[in-house]
CSV table of N, CA and C in Angstrom, one decimal:
chain,number,residue,atom,x,y,z
A,1,HIS,N,59.3,-140.8,-56.7
A,1,HIS,CA,58.5,-141.7,-56.0
A,1,HIS,C,59.7,-142.9,-56.1
A,2,GLU,N,60.8,-143.2,-56.8
A,2,GLU,CA,61.8,-143.9,-56.9
A,2,GLU,C,62.7,-143.5,-55.4
A,3,LEU,N,63.3,-142.3,-55.2
A,3,LEU,CA,63.8,-141.9,-53.9
A,3,LEU,C,63.1,-142.2,-52.7
A,4,LYS,N,61.8,-142.2,-53.2
A,4,LYS,CA,61.2,-142.6,-51.3
A,4,LYS,C,61.0,-143.9,-51.6
A,5,VAL,N,60.9,-144.8,-52.2
A,5,VAL,CA,61.2,-146.1,-52.2
A,5,VAL,C,62.5,-146.4,-51.5
A,6,MET,N,63.6,-145.9,-52.0
A,6,MET,CA,64.9,-146.2,-51.9
A,6,MET,C,65.1,-146.0,-50.3
A,7,LEU,N,64.9,-144.9,-49.9
A,7,LEU,CA,64.9,-144.2,-48.6
A,7,LEU,C,64.2,-145.1,-47.7
A,8,PHE,N,63.1,-145.7,-48.1
A,8,PHE,CA,62.6,-146.5,-47.0
A,8,PHE,C,62.9,-148.0,-47.1
A,9,GLY,N,63.6,-148.2,-48.0
A,9,GLY,CA,64.4,-149.6,-48.2
A,9,GLY,C,65.9,-149.2,-47.4
A,10,LEU,N,66.5,-148.5,-47.4
A,10,LEU,CA,67.8,-148.1,-46.2
A,10,LEU,C,67.1,-147.6,-45.0
A,11,TRP,N,65.8,-147.4,-44.8
A,11,TRP,CA,65.6,-147.3,-43.5
A,11,TRP,C,65.0,-148.8,-42.6
A,12,ALA,N,64.8,-149.6,-43.6
A,12,ALA,CA,64.5,-150.9,-43.4
A,12,ALA,C,65.7,-151.6,-43.0
A,13,GLY,N,66.5,-151.3,-43.7
A,13,GLY,CA,67.9,-152.3,-43.5
A,13,GLY,C,68.7,-151.7,-42.9
A,14,ILE,N,68.8,-150.4,-42.1
A,14,ILE,CA,69.6,-150.2,-41.0
A,14,ILE,C,69.7,-151.1,-40.0
A,15,ARG,N,68.9,-151.6,-39.6
A,15,ARG,CA,69.4,-152.6,-38.4
A,15,ARG,C,70.3,-153.7,-38.8
A,16,VAL,N,69.7,-154.2,-39.9
A,16,VAL,CA,70.7,-155.2,-40.8
A,16,VAL,C,72.0,-154.8,-41.0
A,17,LEU,N,72.5,-153.6,-41.1
A,17,LEU,CA,73.3,-153.1,-41.6
A,17,LEU,C,74.1,-152.6,-40.1
A,18,GLY,N,73.5,-152.4,-39.5
A,18,GLY,CA,74.1,-152.4,-38.1
A,18,GLY,C,74.6,-153.8,-37.2
A,19,TRP,N,74.0,-154.8,-37.6
A,19,TRP,CA,74.5,-155.9,-36.9
A,19,TRP,C,75.7,-156.5,-38.2
A,20,ALA,N,75.5,-155.9,-39.3
A,20,ALA,CA,76.7,-156.5,-40.1
A,20,ALA,C,78.0,-155.9,-40.0
A,21,ILE,N,77.7,-154.9,-39.5
A,21,ILE,CA,79.2,-154.0,-39.2
A,21,ILE,C,79.7,-154.3,-37.7
A,22,ILE,N,78.7,-154.7,-36.6
A,22,ILE,CA,79.2,-155.9,-35.6
A,22,ILE,C,79.8,-156.8,-35.9
A,23,LEU,N,79.1,-157.8,-36.7
A,23,LEU,CA,80.0,-159.1,-37.2
A,23,LEU,C,81.2,-158.8,-37.7
A,24,LEU,N,81.2,-157.9,-38.6
A,24,LEU,CA,82.5,-157.6,-39.1
A,24,LEU,C,83.6,-156.9,-38.4
A,25,PHE,N,83.1,-156.3,-37.6
A,25,PHE,CA,84.1,-155.7,-36.4
A,25,PHE,C,84.8,-156.5,-35.5
A,26,GLY,N,84.1,-157.6,-35.2
A,26,GLY,CA,84.3,-159.0,-34.3
A,26,GLY,C,85.2,-160.0,-35.0
A,27,LEU,N,85.0,-160.2,-36.3
A,27,LEU,CA,85.7,-161.2,-37.0
A,27,LEU,C,87.2,-160.0,-37.3
A,28,ILE,N,87.1,-159.2,-37.4
A,28,ILE,CA,88.6,-158.4,-37.9
A,28,ILE,C,89.3,-158.0,-36.5
A,29,TYR,N,88.8,-157.9,-35.6
A,29,TYR,CA,89.1,-157.9,-34.2
A,29,TYR,C,89.9,-158.7,-33.5
A,30,THR,N,89.2,-160.3,-34.0
A,30,THR,CA,89.5,-161.5,-33.6
A,30,THR,C,90.9,-162.0,-34.5
A,31,PHE,N,90.8,-161.8,-36.0
A,31,PHE,CA,91.9,-162.0,-36.6
A,31,PHE,C,93.0,-161.0,-36.2
A,32,GLY,N,92.6,-159.8,-36.0
A,32,GLY,CA,93.6,-159.0,-35.8
A,32,GLY,C,94.3,-159.0,-34.3
A,33,VAL,N,93.8,-159.9,-33.5
A,33,VAL,CA,94.2,-159.9,-32.8
A,33,VAL,C,95.7,-161.2,-32.4
A,34,PHE,N,94.6,-162.1,-33.2
A,34,PHE,CA,95.4,-163.4,-33.7
A,34,PHE,C,96.8,-163.6,-34.6
A,35,LEU,N,96.7,-162.3,-35.7
A,35,LEU,CA,97.7,-162.1,-36.0
A,35,LEU,C,99.1,-161.0,-35.5
A,36,ARG,N,98.3,-160.5,-35.0
A,36,ARG,CA,99.1,-159.3,-33.9
A,36,ARG,C,100.1,-160.5,-32.9
A,37,ASN,N,99.4,-161.5,-32.2
A,37,ASN,CA,100.2,-162.4,-32.0
A,37,ASN,C,101.0,-163.2,-32.3
A,38,ILE,N,100.6,-163.7,-33.6
A,38,ILE,CA,101.7,-164.5,-34.3
A,38,ILE,C,102.6,-163.9,-35.1
A,39,MET,N,102.2,-162.7,-36.0
A,39,MET,CA,103.5,-162.1,-36.5
A,39,MET,C,103.7,-160.7,-36.6
A,40,GLY,N,103.0,-160.3,-35.2
A,40,GLY,CA,103.2,-158.9,-34.6
A,40,GLY,C,104.9,-158.5,-34.9
A,41,GLU,N,105.6,-159.1,-34.3
A,41,GLU,CA,107.1,-158.9,-34.2
A,41,GLU,C,107.6,-158.5,-35.8
A,42,SER,N,107.2,-159.5,-36.8
A,42,SER,CA,108.0,-159.4,-38.0
A,42,SER,C,107.4,-158.3,-38.9
A,43,PHE,N,106.1,-157.7,-38.8
A,43,PHE,CA,105.9,-157.0,-39.6
A,43,PHE,C,105.4,-155.6,-39.2
A,44,LYS,N,105.6,-154.3,-39.7
A,44,LYS,CA,104.9,-152.8,-39.1
A,44,LYS,C,103.5,-152.7,-39.0
A,45,GLU,N,103.0,-153.3,-40.0
A,45,GLU,CA,101.7,-153.3,-40.7
A,45,GLU,C,100.9,-154.1,-39.4
A,46,LEU,N,101.6,-154.9,-38.7
A,46,LEU,CA,100.7,-156.2,-37.7
A,46,LEU,C,101.6,-155.5,-36.3
A,47,GLU,N,102.1,-154.6,-35.6
A,47,GLU,CA,102.5,-154.4,-34.7
A,47,GLU,C,101.6,-154.2,-33.3
A,48,THR,N,100.5,-153.3,-33.7
A,48,THR,CA,99.5,-153.1,-32.7
A,48,THR,C,98.2,-153.9,-33.2
A,49,VAL,N,97.4,-154.2,-32.2
A,49,VAL,CA,96.1,-154.6,-32.6
A,49,VAL,C,95.2,-154.0,-33.5
A,50,PRO,N,95.3,-152.4,-33.4
A,50,PRO,CA,94.8,-151.7,-34.1
A,50,PRO,C,95.3,-151.6,-35.9
A,51,ASP,N,96.8,-151.4,-35.5
A,51,ASP,CA,97.4,-151.6,-37.0
A,51,ASP,C,96.8,-152.9,-37.9
A,52,ALA,N,97.0,-154.1,-37.1
A,52,ALA,CA,96.7,-155.5,-37.8
A,52,ALA,C,95.1,-155.2,-38.4
A,53,MET,N,94.2,-154.9,-37.1
A,53,MET,CA,92.4,-154.9,-37.8
A,53,MET,C,92.6,-153.8,-39.1
A,54,PHE,N,93.2,-152.9,-39.4
A,54,PHE,CA,93.0,-152.0,-40.6
A,54,PHE,C,93.4,-152.5,-41.5
A,55,THR,N,95.1,-153.3,-41.3
A,55,THR,CA,95.5,-153.9,-42.3
A,55,THR,C,94.3,-155.1,-42.6
A,56,LEU,N,94.1,-156.1,-42.1
A,56,LEU,CA,92.6,-156.8,-42.5
A,56,LEU,C,91.7,-156.1,-43.2
A,57,PHE,N,91.0,-155.1,-42.6
A,57,PHE,CA,90.1,-154.2,-43.2
A,57,PHE,C,90.6,-154.2,-44.9
A,58,ARG,N,91.6,-153.2,-44.8
A,58,ARG,CA,92.0,-153.1,-46.2
A,58,ARG,C,92.1,-154.4,-47.3
A,59,CYS,N,92.8,-155.4,-46.6
A,59,CYS,CA,92.7,-156.5,-47.5
A,59,CYS,C,91.2,-157.5,-47.6
A,60,PHE,N,90.5,-157.1,-46.7
A,60,PHE,CA,89.1,-157.7,-46.9
A,60,PHE,C,88.5,-156.6,-48.2
A,61,ARG,N,88.8,-155.5,-48.5
A,61,ARG,CA,88.6,-154.6,-49.4
A,61,ARG,C,89.1,-154.4,-50.6
A,62,ASP,N,90.2,-155.6,-50.5
A,62,ASP,CA,91.1,-155.5,-52.1
A,62,ASP,C,92.1,-154.2,-52.2
A,63,ASP,N,92.6,-154.3,-50.8
A,63,ASP,CA,93.7,-152.8,-51.1
A,63,ASP,C,94.6,-153.5,-50.0
A,64,CYS,N,95.4,-154.7,-50.3
A,64,CYS,CA,96.3,-155.4,-48.9
A,64,CYS,C,97.7,-155.3,-49.6
A,65,ALA,N,98.2,-154.0,-49.4
A,65,ALA,CA,99.5,-153.7,-49.5
A,65,ALA,C,100.3,-153.3,-48.4
A,66,ALA,N,101.2,-153.5,-48.3
A,66,ALA,CA,102.0,-152.9,-47.1
A,66,ALA,C,102.3,-151.5,-47.1
A,67,TYR,N,102.9,-151.0,-45.9
A,67,TYR,CA,103.0,-149.5,-46.1
A,67,TYR,C,104.1,-149.0,-47.2
A,68,ASP,N,104.8,-149.6,-47.7
A,68,ASP,CA,105.7,-149.3,-48.3
A,68,ASP,C,105.3,-149.8,-50.0
A,69,GLY,N,104.2,-150.2,-50.0
A,69,GLY,CA,103.4,-150.2,-51.2
A,69,GLY,C,103.0,-151.7,-52.0
A,70,THR,N,104.5,-152.8,-51.5
A,70,THR,CA,104.5,-153.8,-52.2
A,70,THR,C,103.0,-154.9,-51.4
A,71,PRO,N,103.0,-155.9,-52.2
A,71,PRO,CA,101.8,-156.4,-51.9
A,71,PRO,C,101.9,-157.6,-50.6
A,72,PHE,N,101.3,-157.0,-49.2
A,72,PHE,CA,101.7,-157.6,-48.0
A,72,PHE,C,101.4,-159.0,-48.2
A,73,PRO,N,100.4,-159.9,-48.6
A,73,PRO,CA,100.3,-161.4,-48.7
A,73,PRO,C,101.4,-161.9,-49.5
A,74,GLU,N,102.2,-161.3,-50.1
A,74,GLU,CA,103.6,-161.7,-50.9
A,74,GLU,C,104.5,-162.1,-49.7
A,75,ARG,N,104.7,-160.8,-48.9
A,75,ARG,CA,106.2,-160.5,-48.1
A,75,ARG,C,105.6,-161.7,-46.8
A,76,VAL,N,104.6,-161.9,-46.6
A,76,VAL,CA,104.2,-162.6,-45.4
A,76,VAL,C,104.2,-163.9,-45.7
A,77,ARG,N,104.0,-164.5,-47.3
A,77,ARG,CA,104.3,-165.8,-47.5
A,77,ARG,C,105.7,-165.9,-47.5
A,78,GLU,N,106.5,-165.1,-48.3
A,78,GLU,CA,107.6,-165.3,-48.1
A,78,GLU,C,108.5,-165.6,-46.8
A,79,THR,N,108.1,-165.0,-45.7
A,79,THR,CA,108.5,-165.5,-44.2
A,79,THR,C,107.7,-166.8,-43.9
A,80,TYR,N,106.3,-166.8,-44.0
A,80,TYR,CA,105.7,-167.6,-43.3
A,80,TYR,C,105.4,-169.2,-44.3
A,81,GLY,N,105.6,-168.8,-45.3
A,81,GLY,CA,105.5,-170.1,-46.6
A,81,GLY,C,103.8,-170.6,-46.9
A,82,GLY,N,103.7,-171.6,-47.3
A,82,GLY,CA,102.3,-172.2,-47.5
A,82,GLY,C,101.3,-172.2,-46.9
A,83,ILE,N,101.9,-172.6,-45.2
A,83,ILE,CA,100.5,-172.3,-44.4
A,83,ILE,C,99.7,-171.3,-44.3
A,84,PHE,N,100.5,-170.0,-44.3
A,84,PHE,CA,100.0,-168.5,-44.4
A,84,PHE,C,99.3,-168.4,-45.6
A,85,MET,N,99.6,-168.9,-46.5
A,85,MET,CA,98.6,-168.8,-47.9
A,85,MET,C,97.5,-169.6,-47.8
A,86,VAL,N,97.6,-170.3,-47.4
A,86,VAL,CA,96.1,-171.5,-47.4
A,86,VAL,C,95.4,-170.8,-46.0
A,87,SER,N,95.9,-170.1,-45.0
A,87,SER,CA,95.1,-169.8,-44.3
A,87,SER,C,94.4,-168.2,-44.7
A,88,TYR,N,95.3,-167.8,-45.6
A,88,TYR,CA,94.9,-166.1,-46.0
A,88,TYR,C,93.9,-166.3,-47.1
A,89,ILE,N,94.1,-167.5,-47.6
A,89,ILE,CA,93.1,-168.1,-48.8
A,89,ILE,C,91.5,-168.4,-47.9
A,90,LEU,N,91.6,-168.7,-47.0
A,90,LEU,CA,90.4,-169.2,-46.6
A,90,LEU,C,90.0,-168.3,-45.6
A,91,MET,N,90.8,-167.2,-45.0
A,91,MET,CA,89.7,-166.3,-44.3
A,91,MET,C,89.4,-165.2,-45.2
A,92,ILE,N,90.2,-164.9,-46.3
A,92,ILE,CA,89.7,-164.1,-47.4
A,92,ILE,C,88.0,-164.5,-48.1
A,93,MET,N,88.3,-165.6,-48.5
A,93,MET,CA,87.0,-166.4,-49.1
A,93,MET,C,86.0,-166.3,-48.0
A,94,THR,N,86.0,-166.8,-46.9
A,94,THR,CA,85.2,-166.8,-45.6
A,94,THR,C,84.5,-165.8,-45.5
A,95,VAL,N,85.5,-164.5,-45.6
A,95,VAL,CA,84.8,-163.3,-45.3
A,95,VAL,C,84.4,-162.7,-46.3
A,96,SER,N,85.2,-162.4,-47.3
A,96,SER,CA,84.7,-161.7,-48.8
A,96,SER,C,83.5,-162.6,-49.5
A,97,VAL,N,83.8,-164.0,-49.6
A,97,VAL,CA,82.7,-164.7,-50.3
A,97,VAL,C,81.2,-164.9,-49.5
A,98,GLY,N,81.6,-165.6,-48.3
A,98,GLY,CA,80.5,-166.3,-47.2
A,98,GLY,C,79.8,-165.1,-46.7
A,99,VAL,N,80.6,-164.2,-46.0
A,99,VAL,CA,80.1,-163.2,-45.0
A,99,VAL,C,80.0,-161.8,-45.8
A,100,PHE,N,80.0,-161.6,-46.4
A,100,PHE,CA,79.7,-160.3,-47.5
A,100,PHE,C,78.4,-160.7,-48.2
A,101,ASN,N,78.5,-161.8,-48.9
A,101,ASN,CA,77.4,-162.4,-49.4
A,101,ASN,C,76.2,-162.5,-48.7
A,102,LEU,N,76.2,-163.1,-47.6
A,102,LEU,CA,74.9,-163.3,-46.5
A,102,LEU,C,74.6,-162.2,-46.0
A,103,ILE,N,75.5,-161.1,-45.7
A,103,ILE,CA,74.8,-159.7,-45.3
A,103,ILE,C,74.5,-159.0,-46.2
A,104,MET,N,74.6,-159.3,-47.7
A,104,MET,CA,74.0,-158.7,-48.6
A,104,MET,C,72.8,-159.4,-48.7
A,105,ALA,N,72.4,-160.9,-49.0
A,105,ALA,CA,71.3,-161.4,-49.1
A,105,ALA,C,70.6,-161.1,-47.7
A,106,ILE,N,70.7,-160.8,-46.7
A,106,ILE,CA,69.7,-160.6,-45.8
A,106,ILE,C,69.4,-159.4,-46.1
A,107,PHE,N,70.1,-158.4,-46.0
A,107,PHE,CA,69.8,-156.9,-46.2
A,107,PHE,C,68.7,-156.6,-47.4
A,108,ILE,N,68.7,-157.4,-48.6
A,108,ILE,CA,67.6,-157.7,-49.8
A,108,ILE,C,66.8,-157.8,-49.4
A,109,ASP,N,66.6,-159.1,-48.7
A,109,ASP,CA,65.5,-159.8,-47.9
A,109,ASP,C,64.5,-159.0,-47.2
A,110,ASN,N,65.3,-158.2,-46.4
A,110,ASN,CA,64.8,-157.6,-45.4
A,110,ASN,C,64.1,-156.0,-46.2
A,111,VAL,N,64.8,-155.6,-47.1
A,111,VAL,CA,64.5,-154.3,-47.8
A,111,VAL,C,63.0,-155.0,-48.4
A,112,THR,N,63.4,-156.0,-49.2
A,112,THR,CA,62.2,-156.3,-50.3
A,112,THR,C,60.7,-156.6,-49.2
A,113,GLY,N,61.3,-157.4,-48.3
A,113,GLY,CA,60.0,-157.9,-47.0
A,113,GLY,C,59.3,-156.3,-46.4
A,114,SER,N,60.0,-155.4,-46.5
A,114,SER,CA,59.5,-154.3,-45.8
A,114,SER,C,58.5,-153.5,-46.8
A,115,GLN,N,59.0,-153.4,-48.3
A,115,GLN,CA,58.3,-152.9,-49.5
A,115,GLN,C,57.3,-153.9,-49.5
A,116,LEU,N,57.2,-154.8,-49.6
A,116,LEU,CA,56.0,-155.8,-49.7
A,116,LEU,C,54.8,-155.5,-48.5
A,117,GLN,N,55.3,-155.6,-47.1
A,117,GLN,CA,54.6,-155.0,-46.1
A,117,GLN,C,54.0,-153.6,-46.3
A,118,ARG,N,54.8,-152.3,-46.6
A,118,ARG,CA,54.0,-151.2,-46.9
A,118,ARG,C,53.3,-151.4,-48.1
A,119,ARG,N,53.4,-151.8,-49.1
A,119,ARG,CA,52.6,-152.1,-50.5
A,119,ARG,C,51.2,-152.7,-49.7
A,120,ASN,N,51.3,-153.9,-48.9
A,120,ASN,CA,50.2,-154.5,-48.6
A,120,ASN,C,49.3,-153.3,-47.5
A,121,ARG,N,50.2,-152.3,-47.0
A,121,ARG,CA,49.3,-151.7,-45.7
A,121,ARG,C,48.4,-150.6,-46.8
A,122,GLU,N,49.1,-150.1,-47.9
A,122,GLU,CA,48.6,-149.1,-48.6
A,122,GLU,C,47.3,-149.8,-49.3
A,123,LEU,N,47.3,-151.1,-49.9
A,123,LEU,CA,46.0,-151.9,-50.3
A,123,LEU,C,45.1,-151.7,-49.5
A,124,ALA,N,45.5,-152.0,-48.2
A,124,ALA,CA,44.5,-152.6,-46.9
A,124,ALA,C,43.7,-150.8,-47.0
A,125,ASP,N,44.4,-150.0,-46.6
A,125,ASP,CA,43.8,-148.6,-46.2
A,125,ASP,C,42.8,-148.1,-47.7
A,126,SER,N,43.4,-148.9,-48.8
A,126,SER,CA,42.6,-148.1,-49.8
A,126,SER,C,41.3,-149.2,-50.4
A,127,SER,N,41.6,-150.4,-49.8
A,127,SER,CA,40.5,-151.3,-50.3
A,127,SER,C,38.8,-150.8,-49.7
A,128,GLU,N,38.6,-150.1,-48.2
A,128,GLU,CA,37.5,-149.6,-47.8
A,128,GLU,C,36.9,-148.5,-48.9
A,129,LYS,N,37.7,-147.6,-49.5
A,129,LYS,CA,37.4,-146.7,-50.3
A,129,LYS,C,36.8,-147.3,-51.7
A,130,VAL,N,37.8,-148.3,-52.1
A,130,VAL,CA,36.7,-148.9,-53.5
A,130,VAL,C,35.6,-149.5,-53.2
A,131,ARG,N,35.8,-150.2,-52.2
A,131,ARG,CA,34.4,-151.0,-51.6
A,131,ARG,C,33.3,-149.9,-51.6
A,132,VAL,N,33.5,-148.8,-51.1
A,132,VAL,CA,32.6,-147.6,-51.0
A,132,VAL,C,32.3,-147.4,-52.5
A,133,MET,N,33.4,-147.2,-53.2
A,133,MET,CA,32.9,-146.9,-54.6
A,133,MET,C,32.3,-147.7,-55.6
A,134,ILE,N,32.6,-149.0,-55.5
A,134,ILE,CA,31.7,-149.6,-56.1
A,134,ILE,C,30.7,-150.1,-55.8
A,135,LYS,N,30.2,-150.1,-54.0
A,135,LYS,CA,29.0,-150.0,-53.8
A,135,LYS,C,28.0,-148.8,-54.2
A,136,GLU,N,28.7,-147.7,-54.8
A,136,GLU,CA,28.0,-146.6,-55.3
A,136,GLU,C,27.6,-146.7,-56.6
A,137,HIS,N,28.1,-147.4,-57.3
A,137,HIS,CA,28.3,-147.3,-58.4
A,137,HIS,C,27.2,-148.6,-59.0
A,138,VAL,N,27.3,-149.4,-57.9
A,138,VAL,CA,26.5,-150.6,-58.2
A,138,VAL,C,25.0,-150.4,-58.2
A,139,ALA,N,24.8,-149.8,-56.8
A,139,ALA,CA,23.6,-149.6,-56.0
A,139,ALA,C,22.8,-148.5,-56.9
Protein backbone atom coordinates (compact mmCIF):
# COMPACT_ATOMS: atom_id res chain seq x y z
CA HIS A 1 0.00 0.00 0.00
CA GLU A 2 2.82 2.44 0.87
CA LEU A 3 4.52 1.82 -2.47
CA LYS A 4 1.25 2.57 -4.25
CA VAL A 5 0.91 5.84 -2.33
CA MET A 6 4.51 6.78 -3.16
CA LEU A 7 4.03 6.05 -6.87
CA PHE A 8 0.79 8.07 -6.99
CA GLY A 9 2.60 10.91 -5.23
CA LEU A 10 5.48 10.79 -7.68
CA TRP A 11 3.07 10.78 -10.60
CA ALA A 12 1.20 13.78 -9.13
CA GLY A 13 4.48 15.68 -8.73
CA ILE A 14 5.91 14.96 -12.20
CA ARG A 15 4.54 18.20 -13.66
CA VAL A 16 6.04 20.25 -10.81
CA LEU A 17 9.39 18.48 -11.20
CA GLY A 18 9.34 19.18 -14.92
CA TRP A 19 8.79 22.89 -14.39
CA ALA A 20 11.42 22.91 -11.64
CA ILE A 21 13.97 21.42 -14.05
CA ILE A 22 13.09 24.06 -16.65
CA LEU A 23 13.41 26.84 -14.05
CA LEU A 24 16.78 25.57 -12.81
CA PHE A 25 18.05 25.09 -16.36
CA GLY A 26 17.05 28.67 -17.17
CA LEU A 27 18.86 30.01 -14.10
CA ILE A 28 21.96 27.94 -14.78
CA TYR A 29 21.97 28.99 -18.44
CA THR A 30 21.57 32.69 -17.58
CA PHE A 31 24.28 32.64 -14.91
CA GLY A 32 26.48 30.48 -17.17
CA VAL A 33 26.34 32.95 -20.05
CA PHE A 34 27.02 35.81 -17.65
CA LEU A 35 30.03 34.06 -16.06
CA ARG A 36 31.38 32.98 -19.45
CA ASN A 37 31.30 36.58 -20.68
CA ILE A 38 32.79 38.06 -17.50
CA MET A 39 35.35 35.43 -16.43
CA GLY A 40 35.60 32.91 -19.27
CA GLU A 41 39.05 33.94 -20.39
CA SER A 42 40.51 33.56 -16.89
CA PHE A 43 39.33 30.07 -15.90
CA LYS A 44 39.24 26.80 -17.82
CA GLU A 45 36.02 25.84 -15.99
CA LEU A 46 34.25 28.81 -17.61
CA GLU A 47 35.75 28.79 -21.14
CA THR A 48 32.50 27.79 -22.84
CA VAL A 49 28.87 28.24 -21.88
CA PRO A 50 28.38 24.47 -21.35
CA ASP A 51 31.51 24.39 -19.15
CA ALA A 52 30.24 27.35 -17.14
CA MET A 53 26.78 25.77 -16.80
CA PHE A 54 28.24 22.48 -15.58
CA THR A 55 30.49 24.28 -13.11
CA LEU A 56 27.49 26.21 -11.78
CA PHE A 57 25.44 23.03 -11.51
CA ARG A 58 28.22 21.42 -9.49
CA CYS A 59 28.46 24.51 -7.26
CA PHE A 60 24.72 24.46 -6.62
CA ARG A 61 25.03 20.78 -5.64
CA ASP A 62 27.90 21.47 -3.19
CA ASP A 63 30.77 20.17 -5.35
CA CYS A 64 32.34 23.45 -6.34
CA ALA A 65 35.87 22.29 -7.11
CA ALA A 66 38.05 23.32 -10.03
CA TYR A 67 39.25 20.71 -12.51
CA ASP A 68 42.49 20.32 -10.51
CA GLY A 69 40.53 19.67 -7.29
CA THR A 70 41.11 23.04 -5.61
CA PRO A 71 38.13 25.05 -4.32
CA PHE A 72 36.88 26.98 -7.34
CA PRO A 73 35.26 29.88 -5.42
CA GLU A 74 38.54 30.53 -3.61
CA ARG A 75 40.44 30.67 -6.91
CA VAL A 76 37.94 33.15 -8.34
CA ARG A 77 38.00 35.22 -5.12
CA GLU A 78 41.78 35.55 -5.39
CA THR A 79 41.38 36.99 -8.89
CA TYR A 80 38.20 39.08 -8.57
CA GLY A 81 38.10 39.87 -4.83
CA GLY A 82 35.19 40.71 -2.56
CA ILE A 83 32.75 41.67 -5.33
CA PHE A 84 32.82 38.08 -6.52
CA MET A 85 32.30 36.68 -3.02
CA VAL A 86 29.23 38.84 -2.38
CA SER A 87 27.79 37.85 -5.79
CA TYR A 88 28.65 34.18 -5.23
CA ILE A 89 27.06 34.09 -1.78
CA LEU A 90 23.89 35.81 -3.04
CA MET A 91 23.64 33.47 -6.03
CA ILE A 92 24.17 30.29 -4.00
CA MET A 93 21.76 31.43 -1.26
CA THR A 94 19.11 32.42 -3.81
CA VAL A 95 19.26 29.10 -5.63
CA SER A 96 19.99 26.65 -2.82
CA VAL A 97 17.85 28.20 -0.10
CA GLY A 98 15.25 30.08 -2.12
CA VAL A 99 14.57 28.16 -5.30
CA PHE A 100 15.24 24.64 -4.00
CA ASN A 101 13.00 25.17 -0.95
CA LEU A 102 10.28 26.74 -3.08
CA ILE A 103 10.36 23.77 -5.44
CA MET A 104 10.23 21.33 -2.52
CA ALA A 105 7.28 23.17 -0.92
CA ILE A 106 5.31 23.22 -4.18
CA PHE A 107 6.10 19.55 -4.81
CA ILE A 108 4.95 18.51 -1.32
CA ASP A 109 1.81 20.63 -1.60
CA ASN A 110 1.01 19.09 -4.98
CA VAL A 111 1.58 15.53 -3.74
CA THR A 112 -0.47 15.96 -0.55
CA GLY A 113 -3.26 17.71 -2.45
CA SER A 114 -3.38 14.88 -4.96
CA GLN A 115 -3.46 12.32 -2.13
CA LEU A 116 -6.36 14.17 -0.49
CA GLN A 117 -8.31 14.30 -3.77
CA ARG A 118 -7.77 10.58 -4.33
CA ARG A 119 -8.91 9.77 -0.79
CA ASN A 120 -12.03 11.95 -1.21
CA ARG A 121 -12.88 10.12 -4.45
CA GLU A 122 -12.53 6.77 -2.68
CA LEU A 123 -14.82 7.97 0.11
CA ALA A 124 -17.38 9.25 -2.38
CA ASP A 125 -17.30 5.93 -4.25
CA SER A 126 -17.85 3.95 -1.05
CA SER A 127 -20.50 6.25 0.43
CA GLU A 128 -23.32 4.77 -1.68
CA LYS A 129 -22.43 1.25 -0.51
CA VAL A 130 -22.41 2.40 3.11
CA ARG A 131 -25.78 4.14 2.67
CA VAL A 132 -27.31 0.95 1.23
CA MET A 133 -25.86 -1.20 4.03
CA ILE A 134 -27.21 1.14 6.72
CA LYS A 135 -30.62 1.17 5.04
CA GLU A 136 -30.67 -2.67 4.96
CA HIS A 137 -29.74 -2.97 8.64
CA VAL A 138 -32.10 -0.28 9.85
CA ALA A 139 -35.08 -1.36 7.75
